[in-house]
JSON list of C-alpha atoms in Angstrom, two decimals:
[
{"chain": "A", "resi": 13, "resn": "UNK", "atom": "CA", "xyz": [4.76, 50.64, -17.03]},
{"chain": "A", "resi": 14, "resn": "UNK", "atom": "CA", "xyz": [7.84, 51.32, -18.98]},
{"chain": "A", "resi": 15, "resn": "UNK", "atom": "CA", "xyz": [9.84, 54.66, -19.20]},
{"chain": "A", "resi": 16, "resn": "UNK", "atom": "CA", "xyz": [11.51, 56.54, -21.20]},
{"chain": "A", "resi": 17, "resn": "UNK", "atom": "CA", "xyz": [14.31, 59.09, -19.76]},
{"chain": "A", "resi": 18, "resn": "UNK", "atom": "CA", "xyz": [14.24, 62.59, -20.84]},
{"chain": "A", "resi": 19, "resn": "UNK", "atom": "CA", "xyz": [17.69, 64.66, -20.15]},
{"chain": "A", "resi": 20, "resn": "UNK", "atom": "CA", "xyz": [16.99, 68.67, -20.01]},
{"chain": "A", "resi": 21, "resn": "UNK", "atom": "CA", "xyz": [20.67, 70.93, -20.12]},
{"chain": "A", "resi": 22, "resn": "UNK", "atom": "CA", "xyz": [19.99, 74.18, -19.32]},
{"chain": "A", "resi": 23, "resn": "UNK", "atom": "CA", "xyz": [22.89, 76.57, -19.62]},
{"chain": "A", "resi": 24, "resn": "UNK", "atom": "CA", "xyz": [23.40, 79.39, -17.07]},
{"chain": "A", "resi": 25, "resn": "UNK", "atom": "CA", "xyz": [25.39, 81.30, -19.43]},
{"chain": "A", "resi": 26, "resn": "UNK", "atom": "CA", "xyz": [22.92, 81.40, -21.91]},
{"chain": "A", "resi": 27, "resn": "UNK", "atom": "CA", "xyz": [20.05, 82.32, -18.87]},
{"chain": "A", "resi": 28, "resn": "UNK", "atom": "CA", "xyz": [22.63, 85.20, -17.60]},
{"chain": "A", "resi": 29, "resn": "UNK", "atom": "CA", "xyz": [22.98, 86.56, -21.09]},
{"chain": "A", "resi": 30, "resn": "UNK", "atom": "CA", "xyz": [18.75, 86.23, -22.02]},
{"chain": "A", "resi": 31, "resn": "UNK", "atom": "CA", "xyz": [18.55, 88.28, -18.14]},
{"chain": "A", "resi": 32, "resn": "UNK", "atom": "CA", "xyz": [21.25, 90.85, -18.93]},
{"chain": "A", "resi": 33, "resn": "UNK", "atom": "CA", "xyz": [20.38, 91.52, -22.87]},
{"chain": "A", "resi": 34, "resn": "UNK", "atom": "CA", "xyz": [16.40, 92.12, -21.99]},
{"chain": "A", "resi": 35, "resn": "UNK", "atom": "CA", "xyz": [16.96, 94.32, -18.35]},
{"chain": "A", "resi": 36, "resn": "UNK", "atom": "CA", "xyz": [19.73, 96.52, -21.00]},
{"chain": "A", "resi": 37, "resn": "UNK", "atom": "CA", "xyz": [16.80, 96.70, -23.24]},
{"chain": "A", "resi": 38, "resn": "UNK", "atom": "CA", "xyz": [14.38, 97.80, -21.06]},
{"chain": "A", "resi": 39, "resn": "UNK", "atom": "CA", "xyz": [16.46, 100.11, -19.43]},
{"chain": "A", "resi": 40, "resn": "UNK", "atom": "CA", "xyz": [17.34, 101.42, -22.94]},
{"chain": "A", "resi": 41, "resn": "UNK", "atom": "CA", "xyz": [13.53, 102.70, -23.69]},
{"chain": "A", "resi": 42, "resn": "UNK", "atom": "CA", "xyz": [13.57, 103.81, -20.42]},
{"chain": "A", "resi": 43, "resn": "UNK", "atom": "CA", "xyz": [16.58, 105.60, -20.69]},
{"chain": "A", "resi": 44, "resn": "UNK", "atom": "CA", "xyz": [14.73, 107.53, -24.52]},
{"chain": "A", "resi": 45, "resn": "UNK", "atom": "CA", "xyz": [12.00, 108.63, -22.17]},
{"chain": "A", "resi": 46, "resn": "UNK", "atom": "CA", "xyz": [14.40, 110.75, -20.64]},
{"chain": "A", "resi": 47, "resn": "UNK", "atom": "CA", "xyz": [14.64, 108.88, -17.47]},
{"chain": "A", "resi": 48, "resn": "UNK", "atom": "CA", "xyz": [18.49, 107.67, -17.20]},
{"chain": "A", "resi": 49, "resn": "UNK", "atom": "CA", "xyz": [18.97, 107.39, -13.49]},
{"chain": "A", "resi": 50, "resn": "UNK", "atom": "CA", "xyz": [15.95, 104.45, -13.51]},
{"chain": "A", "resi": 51, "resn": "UNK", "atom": "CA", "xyz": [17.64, 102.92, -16.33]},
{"chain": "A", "resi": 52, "resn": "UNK", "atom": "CA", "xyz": [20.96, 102.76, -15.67]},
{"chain": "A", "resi": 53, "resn": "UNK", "atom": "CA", "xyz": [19.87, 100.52, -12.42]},
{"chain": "A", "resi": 54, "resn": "UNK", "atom": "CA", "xyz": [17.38, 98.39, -13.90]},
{"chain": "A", "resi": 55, "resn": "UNK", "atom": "CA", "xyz": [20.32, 96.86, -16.35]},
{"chain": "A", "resi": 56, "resn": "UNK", "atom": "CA", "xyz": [21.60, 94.01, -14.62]},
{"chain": "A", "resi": 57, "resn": "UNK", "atom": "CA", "xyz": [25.68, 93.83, -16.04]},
{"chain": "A", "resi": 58, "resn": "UNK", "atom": "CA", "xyz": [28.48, 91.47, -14.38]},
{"chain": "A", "resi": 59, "resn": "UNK", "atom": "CA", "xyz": [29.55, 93.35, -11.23]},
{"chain": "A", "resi": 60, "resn": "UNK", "atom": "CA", "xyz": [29.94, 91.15, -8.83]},
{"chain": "A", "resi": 61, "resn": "UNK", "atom": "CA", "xyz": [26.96, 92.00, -6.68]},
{"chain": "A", "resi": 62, "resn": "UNK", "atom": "CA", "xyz": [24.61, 92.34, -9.58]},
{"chain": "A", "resi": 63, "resn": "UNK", "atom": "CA", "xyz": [25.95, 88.45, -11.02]},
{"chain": "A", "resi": 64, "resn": "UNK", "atom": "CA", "xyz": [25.07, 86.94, -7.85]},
{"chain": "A", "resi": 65, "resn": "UNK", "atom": "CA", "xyz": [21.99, 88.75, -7.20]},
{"chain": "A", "resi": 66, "resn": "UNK", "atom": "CA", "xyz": [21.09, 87.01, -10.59]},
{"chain": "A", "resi": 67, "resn": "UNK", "atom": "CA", "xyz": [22.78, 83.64, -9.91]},
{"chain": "A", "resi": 68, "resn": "UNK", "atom": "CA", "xyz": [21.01, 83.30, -6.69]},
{"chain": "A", "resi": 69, "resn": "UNK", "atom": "CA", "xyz": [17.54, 83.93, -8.63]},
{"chain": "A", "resi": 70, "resn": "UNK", "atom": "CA", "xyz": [18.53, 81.50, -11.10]},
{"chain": "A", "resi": 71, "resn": "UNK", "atom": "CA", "xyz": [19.06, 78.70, -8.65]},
{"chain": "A", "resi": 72, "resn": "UNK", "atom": "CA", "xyz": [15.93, 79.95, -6.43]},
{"chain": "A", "resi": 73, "resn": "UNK", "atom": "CA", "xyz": [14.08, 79.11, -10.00]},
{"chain": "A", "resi": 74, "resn": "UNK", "atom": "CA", "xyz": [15.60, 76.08, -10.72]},
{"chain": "A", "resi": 75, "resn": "UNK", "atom": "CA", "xyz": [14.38, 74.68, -7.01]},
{"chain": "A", "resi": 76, "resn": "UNK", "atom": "CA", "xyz": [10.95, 75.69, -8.10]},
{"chain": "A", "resi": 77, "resn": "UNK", "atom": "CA", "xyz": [11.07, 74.30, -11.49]},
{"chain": "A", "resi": 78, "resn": "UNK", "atom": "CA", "xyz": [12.38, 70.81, -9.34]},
{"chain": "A", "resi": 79, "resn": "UNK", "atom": "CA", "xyz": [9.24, 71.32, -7.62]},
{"chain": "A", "resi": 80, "resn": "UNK", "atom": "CA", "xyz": [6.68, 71.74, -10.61]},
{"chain": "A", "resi": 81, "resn": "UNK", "atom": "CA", "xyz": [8.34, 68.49, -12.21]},
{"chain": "A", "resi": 82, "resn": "UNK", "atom": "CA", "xyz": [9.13, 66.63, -9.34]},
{"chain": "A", "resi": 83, "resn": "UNK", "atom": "CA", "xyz": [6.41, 63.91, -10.96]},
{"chain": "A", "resi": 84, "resn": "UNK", "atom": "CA", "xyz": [8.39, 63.12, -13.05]},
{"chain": "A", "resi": 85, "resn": "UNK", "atom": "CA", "xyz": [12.32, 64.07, -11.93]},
{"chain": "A", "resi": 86, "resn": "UNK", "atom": "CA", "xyz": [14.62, 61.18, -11.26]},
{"chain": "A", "resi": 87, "resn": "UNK", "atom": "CA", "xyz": [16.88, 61.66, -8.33]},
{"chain": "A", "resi": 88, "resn": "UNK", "atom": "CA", "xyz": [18.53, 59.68, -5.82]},
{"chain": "A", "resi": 89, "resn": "UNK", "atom": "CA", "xyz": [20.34, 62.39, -4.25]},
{"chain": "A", "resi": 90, "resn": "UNK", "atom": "CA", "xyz": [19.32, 62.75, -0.35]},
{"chain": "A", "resi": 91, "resn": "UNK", "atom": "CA", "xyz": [21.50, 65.98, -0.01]},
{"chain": "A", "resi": 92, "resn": "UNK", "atom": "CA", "xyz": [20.87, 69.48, -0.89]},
{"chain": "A", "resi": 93, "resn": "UNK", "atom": "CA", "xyz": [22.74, 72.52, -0.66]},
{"chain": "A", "resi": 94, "resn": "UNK", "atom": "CA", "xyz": [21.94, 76.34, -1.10]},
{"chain": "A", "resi": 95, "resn": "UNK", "atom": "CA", "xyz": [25.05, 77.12, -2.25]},
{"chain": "A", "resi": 96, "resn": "UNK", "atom": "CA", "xyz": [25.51, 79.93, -5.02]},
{"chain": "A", "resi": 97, "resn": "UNK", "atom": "CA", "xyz": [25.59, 78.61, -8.48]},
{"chain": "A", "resi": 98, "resn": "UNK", "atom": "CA", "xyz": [28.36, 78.86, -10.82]},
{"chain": "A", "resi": 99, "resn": "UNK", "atom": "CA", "xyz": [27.79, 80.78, -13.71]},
{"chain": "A", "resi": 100, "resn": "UNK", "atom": "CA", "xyz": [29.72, 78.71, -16.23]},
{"chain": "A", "resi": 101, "resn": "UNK", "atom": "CA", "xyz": [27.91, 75.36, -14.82]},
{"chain": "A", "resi": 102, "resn": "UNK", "atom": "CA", "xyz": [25.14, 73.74, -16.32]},
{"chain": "A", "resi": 103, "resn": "UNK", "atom": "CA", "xyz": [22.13, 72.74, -14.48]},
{"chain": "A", "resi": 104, "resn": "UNK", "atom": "CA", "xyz": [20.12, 69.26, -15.79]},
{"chain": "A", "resi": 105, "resn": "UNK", "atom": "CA", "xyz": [17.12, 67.64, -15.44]},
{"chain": "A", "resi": 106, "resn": "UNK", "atom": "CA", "xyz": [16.94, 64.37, -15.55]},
{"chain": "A", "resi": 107, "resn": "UNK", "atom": "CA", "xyz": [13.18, 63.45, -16.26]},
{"chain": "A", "resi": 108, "resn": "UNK", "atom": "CA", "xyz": [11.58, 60.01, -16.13]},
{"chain": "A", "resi": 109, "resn": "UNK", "atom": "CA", "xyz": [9.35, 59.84, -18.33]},
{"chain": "A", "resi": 110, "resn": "UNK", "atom": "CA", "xyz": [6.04, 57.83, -19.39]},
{"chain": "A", "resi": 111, "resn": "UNK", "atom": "CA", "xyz": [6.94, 55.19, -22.63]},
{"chain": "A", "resi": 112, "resn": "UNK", "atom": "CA", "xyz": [4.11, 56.58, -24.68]},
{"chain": "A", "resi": 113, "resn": "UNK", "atom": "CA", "xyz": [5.42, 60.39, -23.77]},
{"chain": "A", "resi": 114, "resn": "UNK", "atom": "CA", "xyz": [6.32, 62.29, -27.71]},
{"chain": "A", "resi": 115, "resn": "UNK", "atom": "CA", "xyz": [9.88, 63.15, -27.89]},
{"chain": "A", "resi": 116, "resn": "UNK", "atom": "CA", "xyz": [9.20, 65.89, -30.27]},
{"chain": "A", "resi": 117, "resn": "UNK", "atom": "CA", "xyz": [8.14, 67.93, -26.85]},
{"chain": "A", "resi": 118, "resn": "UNK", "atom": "CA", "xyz": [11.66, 68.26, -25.31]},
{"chain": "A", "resi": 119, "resn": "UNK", "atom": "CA", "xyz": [12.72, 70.84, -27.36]},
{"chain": "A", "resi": 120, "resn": "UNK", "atom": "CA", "xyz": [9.61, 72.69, -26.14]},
{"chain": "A", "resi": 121, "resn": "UNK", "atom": "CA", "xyz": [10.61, 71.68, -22.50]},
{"chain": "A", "resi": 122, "resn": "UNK", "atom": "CA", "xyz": [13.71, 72.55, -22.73]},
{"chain": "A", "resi": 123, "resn": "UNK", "atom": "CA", "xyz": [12.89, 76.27, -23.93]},
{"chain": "A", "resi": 124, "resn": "UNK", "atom": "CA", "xyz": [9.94, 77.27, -21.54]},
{"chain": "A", "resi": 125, "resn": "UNK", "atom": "CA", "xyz": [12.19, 75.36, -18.76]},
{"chain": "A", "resi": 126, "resn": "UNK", "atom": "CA", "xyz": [14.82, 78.43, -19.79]},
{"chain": "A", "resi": 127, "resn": "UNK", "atom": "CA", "xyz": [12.37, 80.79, -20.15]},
{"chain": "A", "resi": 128, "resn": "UNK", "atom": "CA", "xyz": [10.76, 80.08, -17.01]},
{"chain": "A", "resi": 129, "resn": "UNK", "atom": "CA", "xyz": [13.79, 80.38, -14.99]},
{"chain": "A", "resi": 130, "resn": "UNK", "atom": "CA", "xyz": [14.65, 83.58, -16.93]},
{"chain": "A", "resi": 131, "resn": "UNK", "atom": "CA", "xyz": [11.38, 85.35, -16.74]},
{"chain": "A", "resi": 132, "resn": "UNK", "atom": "CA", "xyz": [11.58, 84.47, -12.83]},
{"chain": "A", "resi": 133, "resn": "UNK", "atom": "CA", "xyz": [14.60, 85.88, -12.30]},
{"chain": "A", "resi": 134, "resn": "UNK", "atom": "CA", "xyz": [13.77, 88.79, -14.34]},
{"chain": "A", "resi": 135, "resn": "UNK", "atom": "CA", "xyz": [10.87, 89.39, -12.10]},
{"chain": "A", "resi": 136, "resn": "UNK", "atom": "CA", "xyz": [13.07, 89.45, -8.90]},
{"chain": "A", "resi": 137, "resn": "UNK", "atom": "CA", "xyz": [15.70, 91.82, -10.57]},
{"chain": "A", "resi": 138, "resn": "UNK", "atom": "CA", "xyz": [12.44, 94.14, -11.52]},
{"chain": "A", "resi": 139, "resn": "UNK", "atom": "CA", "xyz": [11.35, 93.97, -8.00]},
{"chain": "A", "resi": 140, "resn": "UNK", "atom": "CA", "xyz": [14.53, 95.42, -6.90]},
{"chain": "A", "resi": 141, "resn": "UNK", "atom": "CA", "xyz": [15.07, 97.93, -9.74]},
{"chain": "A", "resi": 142, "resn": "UNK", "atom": "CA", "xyz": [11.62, 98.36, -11.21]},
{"chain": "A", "resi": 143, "resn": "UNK", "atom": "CA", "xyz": [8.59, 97.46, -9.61]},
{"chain": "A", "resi": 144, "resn": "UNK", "atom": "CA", "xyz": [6.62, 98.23, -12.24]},
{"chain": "A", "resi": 145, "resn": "UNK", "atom": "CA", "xyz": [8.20, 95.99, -14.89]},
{"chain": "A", "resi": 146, "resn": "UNK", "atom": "CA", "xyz": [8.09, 93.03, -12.24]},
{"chain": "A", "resi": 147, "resn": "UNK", "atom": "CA", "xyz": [4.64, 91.58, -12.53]},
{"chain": "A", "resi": 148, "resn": "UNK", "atom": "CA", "xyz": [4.93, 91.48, -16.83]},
{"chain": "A", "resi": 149, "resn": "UNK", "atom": "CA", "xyz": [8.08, 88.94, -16.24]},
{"chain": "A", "resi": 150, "resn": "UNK", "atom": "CA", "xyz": [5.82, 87.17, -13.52]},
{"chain": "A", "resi": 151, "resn": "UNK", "atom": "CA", "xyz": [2.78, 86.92, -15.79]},
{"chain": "A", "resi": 152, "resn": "UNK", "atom": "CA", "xyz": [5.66, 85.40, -18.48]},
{"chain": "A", "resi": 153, "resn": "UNK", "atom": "CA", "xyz": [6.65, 82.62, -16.23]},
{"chain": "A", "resi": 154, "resn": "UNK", "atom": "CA", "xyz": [2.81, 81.48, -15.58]},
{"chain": "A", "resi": 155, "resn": "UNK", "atom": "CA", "xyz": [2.68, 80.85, -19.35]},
{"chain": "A", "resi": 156, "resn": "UNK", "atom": "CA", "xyz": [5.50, 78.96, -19.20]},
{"chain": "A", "resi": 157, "resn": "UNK", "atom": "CA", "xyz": [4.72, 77.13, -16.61]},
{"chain": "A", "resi": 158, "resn": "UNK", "atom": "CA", "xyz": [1.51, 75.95, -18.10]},
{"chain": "A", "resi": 159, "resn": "UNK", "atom": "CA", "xyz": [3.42, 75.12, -21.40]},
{"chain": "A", "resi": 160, "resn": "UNK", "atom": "CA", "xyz": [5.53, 73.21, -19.93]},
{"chain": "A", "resi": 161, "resn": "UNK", "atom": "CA", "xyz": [3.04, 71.00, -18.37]},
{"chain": "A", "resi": 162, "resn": "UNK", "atom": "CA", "xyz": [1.30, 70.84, -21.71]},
{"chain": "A", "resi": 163, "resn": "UNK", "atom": "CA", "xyz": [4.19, 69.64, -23.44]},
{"chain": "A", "resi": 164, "resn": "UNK", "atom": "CA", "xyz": [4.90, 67.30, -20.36]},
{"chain": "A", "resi": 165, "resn": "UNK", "atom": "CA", "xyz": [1.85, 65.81, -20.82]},
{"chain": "A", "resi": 166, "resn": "UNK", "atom": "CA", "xyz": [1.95, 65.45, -24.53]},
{"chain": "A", "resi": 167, "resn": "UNK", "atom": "CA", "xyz": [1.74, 61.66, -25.65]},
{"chain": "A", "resi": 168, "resn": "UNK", "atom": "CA", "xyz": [1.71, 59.18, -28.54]},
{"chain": "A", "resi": 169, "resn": "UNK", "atom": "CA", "xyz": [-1.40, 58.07, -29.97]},
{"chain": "A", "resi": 170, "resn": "UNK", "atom": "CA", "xyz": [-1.95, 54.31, -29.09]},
{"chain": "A", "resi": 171, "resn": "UNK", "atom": "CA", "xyz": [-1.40, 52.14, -32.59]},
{"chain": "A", "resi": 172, "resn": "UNK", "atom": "CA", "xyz": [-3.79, 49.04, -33.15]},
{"chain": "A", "resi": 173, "resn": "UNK", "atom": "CA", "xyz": [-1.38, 45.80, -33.89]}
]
C-alpha cells in the first residue's frame, strides 16, 4: 500500500513558554488565596535547575509520544541517547503515513502532540511543587492522547471511478 509522509515540528521554546506561562498562572491564584510561599515554587521560571527539570520532562514525553506513534514513525536510527535536550532545538516527527490518511488532521496532530508533551511535563513539575494540581495536567494528556489517535486514524472517503 502506498504512503504518504507526515512531518510534525514541535518547538521546545514554544513547550517551555506554554509550561512556564500556565505553572505562573496557577501559582498566581494561588498566590490571591493568600498562600505565597506554595506559589512562588509551583512557577517554573529559567533558573537553571528549574529549565532542566523541565527539559528533561519534555524529552521523557517526547520518548513516550515515540512510543504511542511508533505505528506509524519512520526511523532508521539504531542509536539513542538520554541526553538533555536543548531548549532552542526542535524535536520532529517524521510519520509514515497510510495514502488514504486526511491531511487536514496534522494541524490537529501537531497541537495535541504539543499539548501532550506540555500537559505531561506539567504534571511532573506539579508532582514536585503541587501534588494536588498534578493529576488535572495528567487527566489533560489522556485526552490528548486519545485525540491524537483519532486524528491519526482519520481517513479519506474511498471515491467510485
Amino acid at each position: 500500500m502506498a504512503r504518504k509522509n507526515l512531518t510534525i515540528t514541535l518547538h521546545i521554546s514554544e513547550m517551555i513558554y506554554d509550561i512556564q506561562n500556565k505553572t505562573f498562572l496557577t501559582g498566581r491564584s494561588k498566590r490571591d488565596d493568600g498562600n505565597h510561599d506554595k506559589a512562588a515554587y509551583m512557577q517554573a521560571n529559567n533558573d537553571e535547575e528549574e529549565l532542566n527539570q523541565i527539559l528533561r520532562s519534555i524529552g521523557d514525553h517526547y520518548n513516550k509520544l515515540r512510543s504511542i506513534l511508533s505505528e506509524y514513525i519512520e526511523d532508521s536510527s539504531s542509536t539513542a541517547s538520554n541526553n538533555l535536550i536543548s531548549s532552542s532545538s526542535n524535536i520532529t516527527l517524521a510519520l509514515s503515513m497510510p495514502e488514504n490518511y486526511n491531511s487536514a488532521s496534522a494541524n490537529t496532530i501537531a497541537t495535541e502532540a504539543h499539548q501532550y508533551i506540555v500537559n505531561k511535563s506539567i504534571a511532573d513539575w506539579f508532582d514536585i511543587t503541587n501534588r494536588e494540581g498534578s493529576a488535572t495536567y495528567l487527566e489533560k494528556s489522556q485526552e490528548n492522547v486519545h485525540n491524537l489517535i483519532r486524528s491519526i486514524h482519520q481517513r479519506k472517503r474511498p471515491v467510485r471511478s
